[in-house]
CSV table of C-alpha atoms and ligand atoms in Angstrom, one decimal:
chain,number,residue,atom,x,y,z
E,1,UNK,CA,-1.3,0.5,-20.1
E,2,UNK,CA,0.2,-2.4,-18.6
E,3,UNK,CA,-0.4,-4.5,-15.4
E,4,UNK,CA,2.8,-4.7,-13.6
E,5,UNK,CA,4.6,-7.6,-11.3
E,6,UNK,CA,3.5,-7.2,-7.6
E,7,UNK,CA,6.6,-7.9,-5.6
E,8,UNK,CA,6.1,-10.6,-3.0
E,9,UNK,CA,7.5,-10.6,0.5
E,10,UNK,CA,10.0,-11.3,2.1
E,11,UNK,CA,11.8,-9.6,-1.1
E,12,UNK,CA,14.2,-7.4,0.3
E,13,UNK,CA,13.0,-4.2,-2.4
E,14,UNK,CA,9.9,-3.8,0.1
E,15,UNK,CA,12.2,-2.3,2.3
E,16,UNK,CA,13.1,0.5,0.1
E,17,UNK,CA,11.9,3.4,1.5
E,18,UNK,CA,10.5,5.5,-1.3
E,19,UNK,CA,11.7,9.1,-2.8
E,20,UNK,CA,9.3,12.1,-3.0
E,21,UNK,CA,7.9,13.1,-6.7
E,22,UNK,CA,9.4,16.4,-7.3
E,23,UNK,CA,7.1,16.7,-10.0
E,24,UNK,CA,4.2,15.0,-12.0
E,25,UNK,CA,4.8,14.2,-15.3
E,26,UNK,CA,3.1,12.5,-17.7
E,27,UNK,CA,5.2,9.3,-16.3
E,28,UNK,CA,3.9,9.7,-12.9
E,29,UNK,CA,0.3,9.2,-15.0
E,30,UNK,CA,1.1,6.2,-16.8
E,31,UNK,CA,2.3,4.8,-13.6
E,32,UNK,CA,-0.5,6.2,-11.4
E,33,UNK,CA,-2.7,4.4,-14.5
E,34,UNK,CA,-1.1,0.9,-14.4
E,35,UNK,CA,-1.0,0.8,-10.9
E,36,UNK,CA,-4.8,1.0,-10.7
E,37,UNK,CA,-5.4,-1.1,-13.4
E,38,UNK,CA,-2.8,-3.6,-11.4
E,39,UNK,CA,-4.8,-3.3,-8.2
E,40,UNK,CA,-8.1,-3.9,-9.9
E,41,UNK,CA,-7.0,-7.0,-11.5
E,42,UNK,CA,-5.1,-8.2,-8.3
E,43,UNK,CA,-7.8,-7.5,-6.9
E,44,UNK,CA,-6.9,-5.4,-3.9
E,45,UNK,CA,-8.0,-2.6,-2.8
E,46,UNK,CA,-4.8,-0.3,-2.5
E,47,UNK,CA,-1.5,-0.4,-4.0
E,48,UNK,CA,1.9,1.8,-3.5
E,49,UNK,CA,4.2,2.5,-5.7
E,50,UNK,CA,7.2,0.3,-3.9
E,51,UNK,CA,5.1,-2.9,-4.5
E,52,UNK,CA,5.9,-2.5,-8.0
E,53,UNK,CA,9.5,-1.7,-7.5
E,54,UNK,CA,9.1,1.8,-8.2
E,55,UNK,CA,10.1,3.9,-5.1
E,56,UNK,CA,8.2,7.0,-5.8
E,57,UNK,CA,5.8,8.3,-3.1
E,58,UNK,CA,2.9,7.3,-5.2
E,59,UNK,CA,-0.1,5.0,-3.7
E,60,UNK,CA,-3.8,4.7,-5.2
E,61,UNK,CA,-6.7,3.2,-2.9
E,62,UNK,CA,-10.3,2.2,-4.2
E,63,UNK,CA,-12.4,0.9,-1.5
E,64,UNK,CA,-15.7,1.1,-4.0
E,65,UNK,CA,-17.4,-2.5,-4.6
E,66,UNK,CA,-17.2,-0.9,-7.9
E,67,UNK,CA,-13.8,0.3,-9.0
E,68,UNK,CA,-15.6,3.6,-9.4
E,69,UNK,CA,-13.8,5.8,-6.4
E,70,UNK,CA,-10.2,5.8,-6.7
E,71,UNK,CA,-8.1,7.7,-4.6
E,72,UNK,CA,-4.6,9.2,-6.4
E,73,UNK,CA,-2.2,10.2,-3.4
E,74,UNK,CA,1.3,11.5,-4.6
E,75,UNK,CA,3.3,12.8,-1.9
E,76,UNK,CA,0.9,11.6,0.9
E,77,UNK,CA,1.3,12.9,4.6
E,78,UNK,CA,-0.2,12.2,7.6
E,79,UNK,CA,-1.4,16.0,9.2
E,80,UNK,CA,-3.8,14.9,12.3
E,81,UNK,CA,-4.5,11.0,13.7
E,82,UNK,CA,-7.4,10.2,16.1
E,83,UNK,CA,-9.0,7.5,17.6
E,84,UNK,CA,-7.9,3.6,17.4
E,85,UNK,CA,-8.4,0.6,14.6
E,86,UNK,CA,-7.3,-2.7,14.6
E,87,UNK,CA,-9.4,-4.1,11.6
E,88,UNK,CA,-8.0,-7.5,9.5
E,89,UNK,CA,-5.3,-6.5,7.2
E,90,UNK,CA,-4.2,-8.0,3.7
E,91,UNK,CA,-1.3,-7.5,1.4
E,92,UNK,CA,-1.1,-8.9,-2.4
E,93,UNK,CA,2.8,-8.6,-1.7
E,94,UNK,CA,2.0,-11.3,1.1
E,95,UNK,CA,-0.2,-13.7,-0.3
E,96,UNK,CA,-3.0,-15.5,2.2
E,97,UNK,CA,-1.7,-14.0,5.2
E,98,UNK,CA,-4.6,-11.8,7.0
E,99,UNK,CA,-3.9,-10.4,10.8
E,100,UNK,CA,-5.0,-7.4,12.6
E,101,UNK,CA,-2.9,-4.1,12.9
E,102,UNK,CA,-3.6,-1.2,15.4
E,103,UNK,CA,-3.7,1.9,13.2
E,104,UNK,CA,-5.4,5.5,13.8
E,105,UNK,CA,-9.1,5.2,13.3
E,106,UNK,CA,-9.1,8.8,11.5
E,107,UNK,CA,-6.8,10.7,9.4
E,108,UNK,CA,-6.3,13.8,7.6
E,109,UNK,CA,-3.4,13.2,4.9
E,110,UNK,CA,-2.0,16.1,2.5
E,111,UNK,CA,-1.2,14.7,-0.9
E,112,UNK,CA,-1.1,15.7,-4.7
E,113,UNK,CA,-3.4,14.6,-7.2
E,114,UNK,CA,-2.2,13.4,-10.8
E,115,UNK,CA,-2.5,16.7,-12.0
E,116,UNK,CA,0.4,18.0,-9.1
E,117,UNK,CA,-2.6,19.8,-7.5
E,118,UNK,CA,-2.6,19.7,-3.8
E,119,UNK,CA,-5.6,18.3,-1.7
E,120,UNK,CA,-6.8,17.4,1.8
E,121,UNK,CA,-8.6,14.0,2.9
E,122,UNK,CA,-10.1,13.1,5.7
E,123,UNK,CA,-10.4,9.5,6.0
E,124,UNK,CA,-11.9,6.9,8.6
E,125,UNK,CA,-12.7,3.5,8.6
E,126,UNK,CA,-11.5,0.9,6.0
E,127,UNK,CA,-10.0,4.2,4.0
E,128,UNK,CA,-8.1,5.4,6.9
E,129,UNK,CA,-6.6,1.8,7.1
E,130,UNK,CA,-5.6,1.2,3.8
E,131,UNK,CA,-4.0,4.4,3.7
E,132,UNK,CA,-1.9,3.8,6.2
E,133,UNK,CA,-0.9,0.3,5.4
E,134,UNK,CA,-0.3,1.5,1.4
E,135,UNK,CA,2.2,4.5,3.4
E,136,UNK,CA,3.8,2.1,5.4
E,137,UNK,CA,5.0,0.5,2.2
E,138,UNK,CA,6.5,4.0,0.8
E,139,UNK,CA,8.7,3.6,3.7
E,140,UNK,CA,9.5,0.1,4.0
E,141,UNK,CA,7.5,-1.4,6.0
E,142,UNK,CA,5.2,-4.2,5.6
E,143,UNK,CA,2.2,-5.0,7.7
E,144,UNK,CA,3.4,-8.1,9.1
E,145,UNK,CA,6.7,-6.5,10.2
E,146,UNK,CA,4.3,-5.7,13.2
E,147,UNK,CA,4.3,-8.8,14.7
E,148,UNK,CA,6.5,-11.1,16.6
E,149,UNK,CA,9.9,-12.5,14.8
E,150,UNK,CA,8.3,-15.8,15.6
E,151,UNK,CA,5.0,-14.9,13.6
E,152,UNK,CA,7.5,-13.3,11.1
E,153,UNK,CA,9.8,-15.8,10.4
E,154,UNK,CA,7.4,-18.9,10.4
E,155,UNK,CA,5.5,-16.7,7.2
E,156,UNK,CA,8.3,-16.2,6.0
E,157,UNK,CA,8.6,-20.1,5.6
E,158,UNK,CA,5.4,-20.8,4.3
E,159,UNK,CA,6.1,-18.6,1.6
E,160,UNK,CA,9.1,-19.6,0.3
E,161,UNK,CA,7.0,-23.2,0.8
E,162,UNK,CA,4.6,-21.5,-1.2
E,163,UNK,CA,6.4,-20.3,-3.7
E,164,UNK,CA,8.2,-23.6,-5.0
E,165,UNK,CA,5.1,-25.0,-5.8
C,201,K1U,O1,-1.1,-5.0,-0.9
C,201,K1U,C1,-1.7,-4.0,-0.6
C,201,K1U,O2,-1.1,-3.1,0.0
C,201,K1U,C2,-3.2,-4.0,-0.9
C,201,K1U,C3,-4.0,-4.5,0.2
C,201,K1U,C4,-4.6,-3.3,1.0
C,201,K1U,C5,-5.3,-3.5,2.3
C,201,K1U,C6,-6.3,-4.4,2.5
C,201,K1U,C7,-6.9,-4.6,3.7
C,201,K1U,C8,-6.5,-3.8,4.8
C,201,K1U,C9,-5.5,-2.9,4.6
C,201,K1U,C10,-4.9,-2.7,3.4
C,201,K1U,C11,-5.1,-5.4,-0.4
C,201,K1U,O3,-5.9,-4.9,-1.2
C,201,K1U,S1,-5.2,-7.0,0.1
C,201,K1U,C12,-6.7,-7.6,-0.8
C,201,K1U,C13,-8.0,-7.1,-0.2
C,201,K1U,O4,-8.0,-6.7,0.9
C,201,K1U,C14,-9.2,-7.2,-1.0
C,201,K1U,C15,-9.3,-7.9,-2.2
C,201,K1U,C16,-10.5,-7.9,-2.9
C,201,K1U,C17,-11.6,-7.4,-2.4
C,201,K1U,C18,-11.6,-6.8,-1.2
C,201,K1U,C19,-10.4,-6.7,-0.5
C,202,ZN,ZN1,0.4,-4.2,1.3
């Protein structure tokens, strides 16, 4: 078990968009396993796979106060959006930058568990959010890239500023 280096934005690997997991192995569990243990110690509350340069379609979310109901999604798609959110984001690849983001309030998303067993989960809320944001990230796309190139680019500064010191 390992905690792994969370890349940080504007790194160009974030853009990758990921592949899908033909098949889970016992790989895709040690990095279904570090990734959680990653996220807790972050903390956050979601992680995808591409945040850890590893571009898999493999995300975990744990909204719980108490580490205690994580959510394995391998494979993750979006079957039926309703309804409209725009609740305060985060991003540990985007460190101290919080904004709002309008995302579907509900979701129903097909995935596999770490076993390779297909499920279906209906989300809302905070759930529904995070699992969108952690999906953007499978293909690319981080949260902030839905703002204005001005709001964009003056992050971008204050990050690298960030980062020197
Ligand atoms: O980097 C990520 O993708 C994880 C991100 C997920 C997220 C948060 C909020 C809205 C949408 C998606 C985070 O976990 S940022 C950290 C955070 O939100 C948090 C940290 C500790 C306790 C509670 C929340
Ligand atoms: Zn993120």
């Amino acid at each position: 078990m390992a905690l792994l280096k969370i890349l940080q934005y504007p790194d160009e690997r974030l853009h990758t968009v990921a592949d899908r997991v033909s098949e889970v192995t016992d790989e895709t569990r040690a990095l279904v396993q570090d990734m959680a243990e990653t996220m807790y110690a972050a903390p956050g509350i979601g992680l995808a796979a591409t945040q850890v340069d590893v571009h898999q379609r493999v995300i975990v979310v744990d909204i719980s106060n108490t580490h205690s109901q994580l959510h394995v999604l391998i494979n993750p798609e979006i079957t039926a959006r309703s309804g409209e959110s725009d609740c305060e984001e985060g991003c540990l690849s985007v460190p101290g930058i919080f904004g709002k983001v309008q995302r579907a309030e509900r979701i129903t998303v097909e995935a596999w568990d770490r076993d390779g067993r297909p499920f279906v989960l209906d989300a809302d809320g905070l759930l529904a959010v995070c699992i969108q944001h952690e999906m953007d990230h499978l293909v690319g796309k981080v949260f902030v890239e839905y703002w204005s190139q001005m709001k964009q680019s003056r992050i971008r500064t204050r990050l690298k500023k960030q980062m020197r010191r």
